[in-house]
Short mmCIF file of C-alpha atoms in Angstrom, two decimals:
data_model
loop_
_atom_site.label_atom_id
_atom_site.label_comp_id
_atom_site.label_asym_id
_atom_site.label_seq_id
_atom_site.Cartn_x
_atom_site.Cartn_y
_atom_site.Cartn_z
CA UNK A 16 142.70 169.55 -12.68
CA UNK A 17 140.65 166.79 -11.19
CA UNK A 18 138.80 167.38 -7.98
CA UNK A 19 137.63 164.83 -5.52
CA UNK A 20 134.11 165.64 -4.43
CA UNK A 21 132.18 163.38 -2.10
CA UNK A 22 128.43 163.27 -1.91
CA UNK A 23 126.78 161.08 0.63
CA UNK A 24 123.26 160.16 1.54
CA UNK A 25 121.76 161.62 4.65
CA UNK A 26 121.53 158.13 6.11
CA UNK A 27 125.28 157.60 5.66
CA UNK A 28 126.21 160.68 7.61
CA UNK A 29 128.68 160.23 10.40
CA UNK A 30 127.24 161.03 13.76
CA UNK A 31 129.75 163.45 15.21
CA UNK A 32 128.18 163.59 18.61
CA UNK A 33 130.67 162.45 21.16
CA UNK A 34 128.67 160.74 23.83
CA UNK A 35 130.16 161.03 27.24
CA UNK A 36 127.18 160.21 29.38
CA UNK A 37 128.50 161.74 32.57
CA UNK A 38 126.39 163.72 34.96
CA UNK A 39 124.16 166.34 33.40
CA UNK A 40 123.34 169.47 35.38
CA UNK A 41 119.75 170.63 35.78
CA UNK A 42 118.65 172.17 32.49
CA UNK A 43 116.13 174.95 32.11
CA UNK A 44 114.13 175.88 29.03
CA UNK A 45 112.27 179.10 28.18
CA UNK A 46 109.13 179.66 30.25
CA UNK A 47 110.11 177.19 32.94
CA UNK A 48 109.75 178.38 36.53
CA UNK A 49 113.20 178.55 38.15
CA UNK A 50 112.01 179.49 41.61
CA UNK A 51 108.79 180.70 43.12
CA UNK A 52 110.49 182.35 46.05
CA UNK A 53 110.59 186.09 46.04
CA UNK A 54 113.79 186.39 48.00
CA UNK A 55 115.91 185.90 44.88
CA UNK A 56 117.03 188.50 42.37
CA UNK A 57 116.70 187.86 38.68
CA UNK A 58 119.80 187.97 36.50
CA UNK A 59 120.44 187.47 32.80
CA UNK A 60 118.35 184.88 31.03
CA UNK A 61 115.45 185.17 33.46
CA UNK A 62 112.34 187.28 33.90
CA UNK A 63 109.66 187.75 36.54
CA UNK A 64 106.03 186.89 35.90
CA UNK A 65 103.41 186.44 38.60
CA UNK A 66 106.05 186.53 41.36
CA UNK A 67 107.87 183.57 39.77
CA UNK A 68 111.33 183.77 38.33
CA UNK A 69 111.19 182.10 34.94
CA UNK A 70 113.93 181.14 32.51
CA UNK A 71 113.98 182.91 29.14
CA UNK A 72 116.76 180.91 27.50
CA UNK A 73 117.65 177.22 27.38
CA UNK A 74 120.64 176.52 29.54
CA UNK A 75 122.11 176.00 32.97
CA UNK A 76 121.44 177.94 36.15
CA UNK A 77 124.17 179.97 37.75
CA UNK A 78 123.64 181.30 41.26
CA UNK A 79 125.71 183.94 42.99
CA UNK A 80 124.31 184.46 46.48
CA UNK A 81 120.77 185.72 45.80
CA UNK A 82 121.26 186.39 42.10
CA UNK A 83 119.93 183.77 39.75
CA UNK A 84 120.83 183.74 36.08
CA UNK A 85 120.46 181.21 33.29
CA UNK A 86 123.35 180.84 30.89
CA UNK A 87 122.54 179.66 27.37
CA UNK A 88 124.92 177.12 25.86
CA UNK A 89 125.25 179.19 22.72
CA UNK A 90 124.65 182.85 21.98
CA UNK A 91 126.14 185.89 20.36
CA UNK A 92 129.35 187.14 21.94
CA UNK A 93 128.73 188.86 25.26
CA UNK A 94 131.80 190.93 26.01
CA UNK A 95 133.60 191.22 29.31
CA UNK A 96 136.27 193.75 30.18
CA UNK A 97 139.70 192.31 29.49
CA UNK A 98 138.61 189.85 26.81
CA UNK A 99 140.89 189.37 23.82
CA UNK A 100 138.98 189.70 20.56
CA UNK A 101 139.78 189.41 16.88
CA UNK A 102 137.63 191.86 14.95
CA UNK A 103 137.04 193.41 11.56
CA UNK A 104 136.82 197.11 10.80
CA UNK A 105 133.49 197.94 9.15
CA UNK A 106 133.44 201.73 9.09
CA UNK A 107 135.73 204.71 9.59
CA UNK A 108 134.08 207.57 11.45
CA UNK A 109 135.02 210.76 13.26
CA UNK A 110 137.74 209.85 15.78
CA UNK A 111 136.71 206.23 15.84
CA UNK A 112 136.37 203.00 13.94
CA UNK A 113 133.29 200.83 13.93
CA UNK A 114 134.29 197.22 14.46
CA UNK A 115 132.45 193.96 13.95
CA UNK A 116 133.10 191.68 16.93
CA UNK A 117 130.23 189.23 16.44
CA UNK A 118 128.40 190.82 19.36
CA UNK A 119 124.88 192.20 19.51
CA UNK A 120 125.88 195.73 18.57
CA UNK A 121 128.87 197.07 16.65
CA UNK A 122 131.88 197.83 18.81
CA UNK A 123 133.99 200.98 18.65
CA UNK A 124 137.71 201.53 18.58
CA UNK A 125 138.48 205.12 19.54
CA UNK A 126 141.37 206.94 17.93
CA UNK A 127 142.56 207.72 21.44
CA UNK A 128 142.80 204.05 22.33
CA UNK A 129 145.26 203.03 19.64
CA UNK A 130 149.02 203.40 19.62
CA UNK A 131 149.99 205.79 16.88
CA UNK A 132 153.44 205.60 15.30
CA UNK A 133 156.01 207.77 17.04
CA UNK A 134 155.79 207.13 20.71
CA UNK A 135 153.24 206.61 23.39
CA UNK A 136 152.78 210.17 24.53
CA UNK A 137 151.73 211.97 21.44
CA UNK A 138 148.91 214.39 21.03
CA UNK A 139 146.30 213.36 18.57
CA UNK A 140 145.97 216.16 16.10
CA UNK A 141 143.54 216.92 13.34
CA UNK A 142 145.99 215.36 10.88
CA UNK A 143 145.75 212.09 12.72
CA UNK A 144 142.00 212.15 12.25
CA UNK A 145 142.45 212.64 8.54
CA UNK A 146 145.02 209.85 8.46
CA UNK A 147 142.73 207.33 10.14
CA UNK A 148 142.07 205.40 6.98
CA UNK A 149 145.85 205.08 6.50
CA UNK A 150 146.12 203.18 9.74
CA UNK A 151 143.04 201.00 9.54
CA UNK A 152 140.57 200.84 6.71
CA UNK A 153 137.35 198.94 6.10
CA UNK A 154 137.89 195.19 6.01
CA UNK A 155 141.11 195.17 8.04
CA UNK A 156 141.41 192.63 10.80
CA UNK A 157 142.70 193.61 14.21
CA UNK A 158 143.31 191.97 17.54
CA UNK A 159 142.24 194.05 20.51
CA UNK A 160 141.11 193.95 24.10
CA UNK A 161 137.75 195.00 25.53
CA UNK A 162 138.29 198.20 27.48
CA UNK A 163 134.80 199.16 28.46
CA UNK A 164 131.19 198.14 28.05
CA UNK A 165 128.67 200.90 27.44
CA UNK A 166 125.21 201.00 28.96
CA UNK A 167 123.55 199.65 25.83
CA UNK A 168 125.90 196.67 25.79
CA UNK A 169 128.21 197.78 22.98
CA UNK A 170 131.92 197.36 23.51
CA UNK A 171 134.80 199.80 23.42
CA UNK A 172 138.10 198.23 22.39
CA UNK A 173 141.73 199.25 22.73
CA UNK A 174 144.98 198.22 21.12
CA UNK A 175 147.41 200.17 23.30
CA UNK A 176 149.77 197.29 23.75
CA UNK A 177 152.34 195.82 21.41
CA UNK A 178 150.64 192.45 21.30
CA UNK A 179 147.50 193.97 19.79
CA UNK A 180 147.10 195.71 16.47
CA UNK A 181 146.56 195.04 12.82
CA UNK A 182 146.83 191.45 11.61
CA UNK A 183 148.70 190.76 8.41
CA UNK A 184 149.11 187.28 6.89
CA UNK A 185 147.07 184.40 8.17
CA UNK A 186 143.68 182.67 8.24
CA UNK A 187 140.56 183.70 10.11
CA UNK A 188 138.37 180.90 11.43
CA UNK A 189 134.94 181.68 12.82
CA UNK A 190 133.37 179.42 15.44
CA UNK A 191 130.64 179.91 18.02
CA UNK A 192 131.92 182.15 20.85
CA UNK A 193 130.78 179.63 23.46
CA UNK A 194 133.39 177.15 22.23
CA UNK A 195 136.35 179.32 23.24
CA UNK A 196 137.56 178.45 26.70
CA UNK A 197 138.37 181.43 28.88
CA UNK A 198 142.04 181.30 29.83
CA UNK A 199 144.74 183.56 31.18
CA UNK A 200 146.32 183.90 27.80
CA UNK A 201 144.73 183.75 24.39
CA UNK A 202 147.93 184.26 22.39
CA UNK A 203 149.80 181.04 21.74
CA UNK A 204 152.95 180.19 19.82
CA UNK A 205 152.45 176.54 19.04
CA UNK A 206 155.52 174.30 18.69
CA UNK A 207 154.57 173.59 15.07
CA UNK A 208 155.75 177.06 14.13
CA UNK A 209 152.38 178.75 14.07
CA UNK A 210 150.91 181.51 16.21
CA UNK A 211 147.29 181.46 17.13
CA UNK A 212 145.00 184.06 18.66
CA UNK A 213 141.86 182.64 20.21
CA UNK A 214 139.49 185.60 20.32
CA UNK A 215 136.86 185.33 23.03
CA UNK A 216 134.33 186.39 20.40
CA UNK A 217 134.79 183.17 18.45
CA UNK A 218 137.15 184.56 15.83
CA UNK A 219 140.42 182.65 15.66
CA UNK A 220 143.47 183.96 13.89
CA UNK A 221 146.12 181.54 12.66
CA UNK A 222 149.35 183.01 11.35
CA UNK A 223 152.97 181.98 10.91
CA UNK A 224 155.11 182.92 13.92
CA UNK A 225 156.82 186.15 13.03
CA UNK A 226 160.57 186.13 13.43
CA UNK A 227 161.24 189.86 13.34
CA UNK A 228 159.84 191.82 16.24
CA UNK A 229 158.01 194.90 15.07
CA UNK A 230 159.52 198.21 15.99
CA UNK A 231 157.76 201.19 17.42
CA UNK A 232 155.18 201.53 14.67
CA UNK A 233 152.06 201.06 16.75
CA UNK A 234 151.36 197.72 15.12
CA UNK A 235 149.96 199.15 11.89
CA UNK A 236 152.39 197.59 9.47
CA UNK A 237 151.40 194.71 7.29
CA UNK A 238 154.19 192.70 5.77
CA UNK A 239 152.39 191.36 2.75
CA UNK A 240 155.48 190.90 0.59
CA UNK A 241 157.05 188.22 2.74
CA UNK A 242 156.51 184.81 1.15
CA UNK A 243 155.41 182.11 3.56
CA UNK A 244 156.94 178.77 2.60
CA UNK A 245 154.62 176.02 1.48
CA UNK A 246 155.37 173.84 4.50
CA UNK A 247 154.22 176.58 6.86
CA UNK A 248 151.07 177.14 4.87
CA UNK A 249 150.26 173.45 5.04
CA UNK A 250 150.65 173.49 8.80
CA UNK A 251 148.32 176.49 8.99
CA UNK A 252 145.75 174.75 6.79
CA UNK A 253 145.97 171.61 8.91
CA UNK A 254 145.47 173.64 12.06
CA UNK A 255 142.42 175.32 10.55
CA UNK A 256 140.89 171.97 9.69
CA UNK A 257 141.63 170.66 13.16
CA UNK A 258 139.94 173.65 14.78
CA UNK A 259 136.89 173.24 12.57
CA UNK A 260 136.81 169.52 13.36
CA UNK A 261 136.78 170.23 17.09
CA UNK A 262 134.17 172.96 16.61
CA UNK A 263 131.94 170.64 14.62
CA UNK A 264 132.02 168.13 17.45
CA UNK A 265 131.23 170.97 19.88
CA UNK A 266 134.47 170.59 21.79
CA UNK A 267 136.07 173.43 23.70
CA UNK A 268 138.94 175.20 21.98
CA UNK A 269 142.11 176.07 23.89
CA UNK A 270 145.82 175.55 23.43
CA UNK A 271 145.96 171.97 24.71
CA UNK A 272 142.93 170.70 22.81
CA UNK A 273 144.10 172.29 19.57
CA UNK A 274 147.60 170.91 20.00
CA UNK A 275 146.32 167.41 20.71
CA UNK A 276 144.03 167.56 17.70
CA UNK A 277 146.96 168.67 15.58
CA UNK A 278 149.07 165.75 16.77
CA UNK A 279 146.27 163.25 16.22
CA UNK A 280 145.67 164.58 12.72
CA UNK A 281 149.22 163.92 11.50
CA UNK A 282 148.23 160.53 10.10
CA UNK A 283 145.81 162.23 7.70
CA UNK A 284 146.58 164.39 4.70
CA UNK A 285 145.45 167.98 5.20
CA UNK A 286 142.57 167.69 2.73
CA UNK A 287 141.41 164.40 4.24
CA UNK A 288 140.57 166.29 7.41
CA UNK A 289 137.47 167.59 5.65
CA UNK A 290 135.96 164.09 5.60
CA UNK A 291 133.39 163.33 8.24
CA UNK A 292 135.18 160.16 9.34
CA UNK A 293 138.49 161.94 9.83
CA UNK A 294 136.80 164.80 11.68
CA UNK A 295 135.15 162.42 14.08
CA UNK A 296 138.29 160.35 14.55
CA UNK A 297 140.46 163.37 15.36
CA UNK A 298 137.88 164.80 17.75
CA UNK A 299 137.37 161.46 19.45
CA UNK A 300 141.08 160.83 19.99
CA UNK A 301 141.54 164.38 21.26
CA UNK A 302 138.68 163.96 23.68
CA UNK A 303 140.22 160.70 24.86
CA UNK A 304 143.62 162.27 25.50
CA UNK A 305 142.06 165.18 27.36
CA UNK A 306 140.14 162.73 29.55
CA UNK A 307 143.30 160.74 30.33
CA UNK A 308 145.01 163.92 31.39
CA UNK A 309 142.22 164.80 33.78
CA UNK A 310 142.52 161.59 35.74
CA UNK B 10 81.47 167.53 -0.55
CA UNK B 11 84.10 164.93 0.28
CA UNK B 12 83.78 166.07 3.83
CA UNK B 13 82.12 162.83 4.86
CA UNK B 14 85.14 160.71 4.01
CA UNK B 15 87.62 162.51 6.22
CA UNK B 16 86.75 160.33 9.17
CA UNK B 17 85.82 156.67 8.62
CA UNK B 18 83.23 154.79 10.61
CA UNK B 19 86.02 153.41 12.77
CA UNK B 20 87.06 156.96 13.60
CA UNK B 21 90.25 156.83 11.53
CA UNK B 22 91.46 159.56 9.20
CA UNK B 23 92.85 159.21 5.70
CA UNK B 24 96.39 158.72 6.98
CA UNK B 25 95.31 156.35 9.75
CA UNK B 26 95.37 158.79 12.64
CA UNK B 27 92.53 159.36 15.03
CA UNK B 28 90.84 162.75 15.21
CA UNK B 29 92.87 164.04 18.15
CA UNK B 30 96.30 162.77 17.11
CA UNK B 31 99.22 164.82 15.83
CA UNK B 32 101.42 163.80 12.98
CA UNK B 33 104.87 162.55 13.91
CA UNK B 34 107.20 165.40 14.78
CA UNK B 35 110.93 164.98 14.36
CA UNK B 36 113.29 167.84 14.91
CA UNK B 37 116.93 168.73 15.19
CA UNK B 38 118.67 171.83 16.52
CA UNK B 39 121.90 173.40 15.36
CA UNK B 40 121.93 172.00 11.83
CA UNK B 41 124.07 174.80 10.36
CA UNK B 42 127.33 176.32 11.55
CA UNK B 43 127.03 179.69 9.86
CA UNK B 44 123.85 181.17 11.42
CA UNK B 45 123.62 181.87 15.15
CA UNK B 46 120.79 179.40 15.50
CA UNK B 47 119.14 176.87 13.23
CA UNK B 48 116.65 174.02 13.33
CA UNK B 49 115.04 171.42 11.11
CA UNK B 50 111.55 170.19 11.78
CA UNK B 51 109.36 167.50 10.21
CA UNK B 52 105.70 167.40 10.98
CA UNK B 53 104.42 164.42 9.09
CA UNK B 54 105.50 165.10 5.53
CA UNK B 55 105.84 168.85 6.05
CA UNK B 56 109.55 169.62 6.30
CA UNK B 57 110.92 173.01 7.26
CA UNK B 58 114.34 174.53 7.82
CA UNK B 59 114.78 177.63 9.97
CA UNK B 60 117.87 179.80 10.43
CA UNK B 61 118.28 182.72 12.82
CA UNK B 62 120.90 185.42 12.49
CA UNK B 63 121.38 187.89 15.27
CA UNK B 64 120.66 189.83 17.32
CA UNK B 65 122.97 192.11 15.38
CA UNK B 66 123.20 195.84 14.81
CA UNK B 67 120.18 197.15 12.91
CA UNK B 68 120.95 199.34 9.92
CA UNK B 69 120.76 203.05 10.76
CA UNK B 70 117.40 203.94 9.26
CA UNK B 71 115.49 201.00 10.65
CA UNK B 72 117.11 201.07 14.09
CA UNK B 73 114.64 201.25 16.96
CA UNK B 74 115.80 202.60 20.33
CA UNK B 75 113.29 200.76 22.44
CA UNK B 76 113.10 197.26 21.02
CA UNK B 77 114.44 194.76 18.55
CA UNK B 78 113.38 194.50 14.92
CA UNK B 79 112.22 191.02 13.96
CA UNK B 80 112.79 190.40 10.29
CA UNK B 81 111.35 187.23 8.77
CA UNK B 82 111.60 185.68 5.37
CA UNK B 83 109.41 182.76 4.42
CA UNK B 84 110.03 180.92 1.23
CA UNK B 85 109.01 177.65 -0.32
CA UNK B 86 111.37 175.50 -2.30
CA UNK B 87 110.57 175.00 -5.96
CA UNK B 88 110.15 171.27 -5.35
CA UNK B 89 108.10 171.61 -2.17
CA UNK B 90 104.65 171.04 -3.62
CA UNK B 91 103.09 168.42 -5.87
CA UNK B 92 103.67 170.44 -8.98
CA UNK B 93 106.96 172.18 -9.51
CA UNK B 94 106.55 175.89 -9.34
CA UNK B 95 109.06 178.68 -9.14
CA UNK B 96 108.01 181.06 -6.41
CA UNK B 97 109.86 184.33 -6.39
CA UNK B 98 110.45 185.52 -2.84
CA UNK B 99 108.14 188.45 -3.14
CA UNK B 100 104.98 186.54 -4.04
CA UNK B 101 101.80 187.45 -2.16
CA UNK B 102 101.40 184.20 -0.30
CA UNK B 103 104.91 184.25 1.14
CA UNK B 104 104.62 187.92 1.98
CA UNK B 105 101.49 187.27 3.97
CA UNK B 106 103.08 184.32 5.69
CA UNK B 107 106.12 186.45 6.50
CA UNK B 108 103.96 189.05 8.21
CA UNK B 109 102.10 186.39 10.18
CA UNK B 110 105.35 184.79 11.33
CA UNK B 111 106.75 188.14 12.32
CA UNK B 112 103.71 188.87 14.43
CA UNK B 113 103.84 185.48 16.10
CA UNK B 114 107.54 185.57 16.90
CA UNK B 115 107.37 189.11 18.26
CA UNK B 116 104.87 187.84 20.82
CA UNK B 117 107.39 185.36 22.15
CA UNK B 118 110.69 187.24 21.91
CA UNK B 119 111.53 189.57 24.78
CA UNK B 120 111.92 192.44 22.38
CA UNK B 121 112.74 195.09 24.98
CA UNK B 122 116.04 193.38 25.80
CA UNK B 123 117.66 194.12 22.47
CA UNK B 124 117.36 197.81 21.61
CA UNK B 125 118.91 198.98 18.33
CA UNK B 126 119.26 195.38 17.18
CA UNK B 127 117.70 193.16 14.59
CA UNK B 128 116.94 189.45 14.46
CA UNK B 129 116.64 187.79 11.08
CA UNK B 130 114.62 184.60 10.78
CA UNK B 131 114.76 182.67 7.52
CA UNK B 132 112.29 179.88 6.90
CA UNK B 133 112.52 177.49 3.97
CA UNK B 134 109.78 174.94 3.36
CA UNK B 135 111.33 171.87 1.77
CA UNK B 136 108.17 169.85 1.51
CA UNK B 137 104.68 171.24 1.95
CA UNK B 138 102.01 168.87 3.19
CA UNK B 139 99.62 171.06 5.12
CA UNK B 140 100.18 173.16 8.21
CA UNK B 141 103.14 175.03 6.69
CA UNK B 142 102.57 177.98 8.96
CA UNK B 143 102.55 175.75 12.04
CA UNK B 144 105.69 173.85 11.09
CA UNK B 145 107.40 177.18 10.34
CA UNK B 146 106.51 178.62 13.75
CA UNK B 147 107.64 175.50 15.55
CA UNK B 148 110.92 175.38 13.65
CA UNK B 149 111.51 179.10 14.22
CA UNK B 150 111.01 178.63 17.98
CA UNK B 151 113.66 175.94 18.05
CA UNK B 152 116.05 178.06 15.99
CA UNK B 153 115.55 181.04 18.30
CA UNK B 154 116.26 178.87 21.33
CA UNK B 155 119.36 177.50 19.62
CA UNK B 156 120.53 181.07 19.01
CA UNK B 157 120.25 181.82 22.73
CA UNK B 158 117.68 184.57 22.24
CA UNK B 159 115.52 185.42 25.26
CA UNK B 160 111.95 184.17 24.84
CA UNK B 161 109.03 184.49 27.20
CA UNK B 162 108.31 180.84 26.48
CA UNK B 163 107.93 178.45 23.59
CA UNK B 164 105.57 179.59 20.90
CA UNK B 165 103.87 176.65 19.21
CA UNK B 166 101.34 176.48 16.43
CA UNK B 167 98.81 173.87 15.44
CA UNK B 168 95.88 173.57 13.05
CA UNK B 169 92.44 172.15 13.64
CA UNK B 170 89.51 171.54 11.36
CA UNK B 171 86.08 170.00 11.26
CA UNK B 172 85.21 166.63 9.76
CA UNK B 173 81.79 165.26 9.01
CA UNK B 174 80.35 168.60 9.99
CA UNK B 175 80.93 168.34 13.70
CA UNK B 176 84.03 166.30 14.67
CA UNK B 177 87.11 168.43 15.28
CA UNK B 178 90.37 167.24 13.72
CA UNK B 179 93.81 168.09 15.05
CA UNK B 180 96.85 168.92 12.88
CA UNK B 181 95.35 168.55 9.41
CA UNK B 182 97.40 167.42 6.43
CA UNK B 183 97.28 168.88 2.94
CA UNK B 184 94.70 166.40 1.72
CA UNK B 185 92.39 167.21 4.60
CA UNK B 186 93.03 170.92 4.12
CA UNK B 187 91.84 170.91 0.51
CA UNK B 188 89.03 168.38 0.76
CA UNK B 189 87.70 169.29 4.20
CA UNK B 190 86.05 172.29 5.70
CA UNK B 191 87.56 175.39 7.25
CA UNK B 192 91.01 175.18 8.80
CA UNK B 193 91.89 177.13 11.93
CA UNK B 194 95.59 177.89 12.52
CA UNK B 195 96.48 178.94 16.05
CA UNK B 196 99.83 179.96 17.49
CA UNK B 197 99.88 180.02 21.25
CA UNK B 198 102.14 180.45 24.25
CA UNK B 199 101.08 177.16 25.82
CA UNK B 200 102.22 177.49 29.43
CA UNK B 201 100.49 180.82 29.97
CA UNK B 202 97.59 179.88 27.69
CA UNK B 203 97.84 182.97 25.55
CA UNK B 204 97.02 183.09 21.88
CA UNK B 205 99.61 184.85 19.77
CA UNK B 206 97.99 184.40 16.40
CA UNK B 207 94.82 182.91 14.95
CA UNK B 208 93.65 182.55 11.38
CA UNK B 209 90.78 180.82 9.61
CA UNK B 210 90.90 179.73 5.99
CA UNK B 211 87.12 180.11 5.57
CA UNK B 212 84.01 180.65 7.66
CA UNK B 213 82.30 178.10 9.83
CA UNK B 214 79.55 178.33 12.35
CA UNK B 215 80.37 180.09 15.58
CA UNK B 216 79.03 177.17 17.59
CA UNK B 217 81.91 175.03 16.35
CA UNK B 218 84.62 177.51 17.22
CA UNK B 219 85.13 176.64 20.92
CA UNK B 220 85.73 172.94 20.33
CA UNK B 221 87.92 173.46 17.26
CA UNK B 222 89.95 176.09 19.09
CA UNK B 223 90.23 173.82 22.08
CA UNK B 224 91.63 171.07 19.88
CA UNK B 225 94.17 173.41 18.31
CA UNK B 226 95.31 174.62 21.73
CA UNK B 227 95.65 171.05 22.96
CA UNK B 228 97.77 170.38 19.90
CA UNK B 229 100.00 173.33 20.83
CA UNK B 230 100.43 171.90 24.33
CA UNK B 231 101.48 168.55 22.95
CA UNK B 232 103.84 170.14 20.44
CA UNK B 233 105.44 172.13 23.24
CA UNK B 234 106.23 169.03 25.24
CA UNK B 235 107.75 167.40 22.14
CA UNK B 236 109.88 170.47 21.40
CA UNK B 237 110.91 170.78 25.03
CA UNK B 238 112.12 167.21 25.05
CA UNK B 239 114.13 167.79 21.89
CA UNK B 240 115.72 170.95 23.32
CA UNK B 241 116.73 169.15 26.49
CA UNK B 242 118.27 166.27 24.57
CA UNK B 243 120.17 168.71 22.39
CA UNK B 244 121.45 170.67 25.38
CA UNK B 245 122.61 167.52 27.14
CA UNK B 246 124.54 166.36 24.06
CA UNK B 247 126.17 169.67 23.29
CA UNK B 248 126.91 170.39 26.92
CA UNK B 249 128.60 167.11 27.64
CA UNK B 250 130.69 167.25 24.44
CA UNK B 251 132.18 170.54 25.65
CA UNK B 252 132.35 169.31 29.26
CA UNK B 253 129.93 172.11 30.11
CA UNK B 254 132.59 174.52 28.92
CA UNK B 255 132.61 177.93 30.50
CA UNK B 256 129.50 177.12 32.47
CA UNK B 257 129.90 176.25 36.11
CA UNK B 258 128.77 172.74 37.02
#
């Protein structure tokens, strides 16, 4: 088998920065004095020293009445109640699973916040505790929602809805959490026959749209025997490359932008989308279409 | 000693700088997509890559309930110096450097904000031409900012030395390091004028210390303004590409 590998000099690199040159808000950098007035309260990303409120991260100021906070443009995932996340099980413990959500501390999924097979109202017995690894084991991927945030900042998740649960066949794409646009819905069935879950934590799940609706099994079944046709897999691979192209150009990811990128990428072969030129072209055209829509 | 040649009669150094001039600094933020934050920094011919992972959950044994664990790893590429040399990660020089970096970065990071967490900082020197510690600190600062980790302020480092017995030199290169007198490395928090770390390679007379230290601190100030400019440019580019994303205008 011959492979086509491209090496290029640093000077030949494609500059993927999409210059827009529109208005830039006031930027703050660590140690900079935000305000010297004492009538304000300090929020996240700030600290008080010598009666001044100073920024501790590089980003943009956000003011709610008297509360001043600085939001960094990029950081680890900071959870909010109601966020949709895609996460990976890292540990099975007593009555709970430890889950990696790309946040500062590991999150937990309590046994009491999952739907067990056999109906909603079921007591959780000692057998269920022993069966935990049957339902979810280390390395499994799940989709879930943030139920609660503990005092130390760690998240508690739940999957007590049919749309959440274990993920079976598909691709996981990791991007920076700040690139995911917050929307009403993060589950999308794209017209190209692919479902996509945009986790607020920067994990994106791409899978073929399932035809058969799952029964009352609590979402713990994985249909690994079903063969996905080649055409579908190519579409999934194309979508993955499109998402990575947008992410590399630091563009926001949501249903419209991903769909536009997909449509603009049709002229390329799937593997060509790994080239710098193609990445930039797709991102640029997508940006252009999004701009046209705004006006 | 070759000390006399470090500064010519015209007041120029071996590489054509004047005594109080820095080497050219070029830097770039967000060079990798895998780590949470990353930066590349060139200070003259010294080239350093920094990557920051975290804050993430600290492993059980090491976990600290009051503050974050800062974990550094400093390493030099095989091809980084004049003669090729394989340096295993655990060698004494890198270990010492690792501890120094850790101490410096802890002074800048607001450690109390991240209990039970850990921040990993990986530094790789691609080309070593003097002031490796300084370039590493400056690159690490940028990488930490890129990762969105709360810092008290920038932490910058600069070296200073003495030429001709009494003229202080700022930001010495490798050649000046080996042929000149003692080198003083200082890491400081420039806006509050605090010193986070200070090290001398050999002894010199106490009378010289104030002016050499003053030069090093001035260097830190200048480096901070260069880094600050780079951070702002980076923010403006990234922000406008994402249309300032989830952040209110």
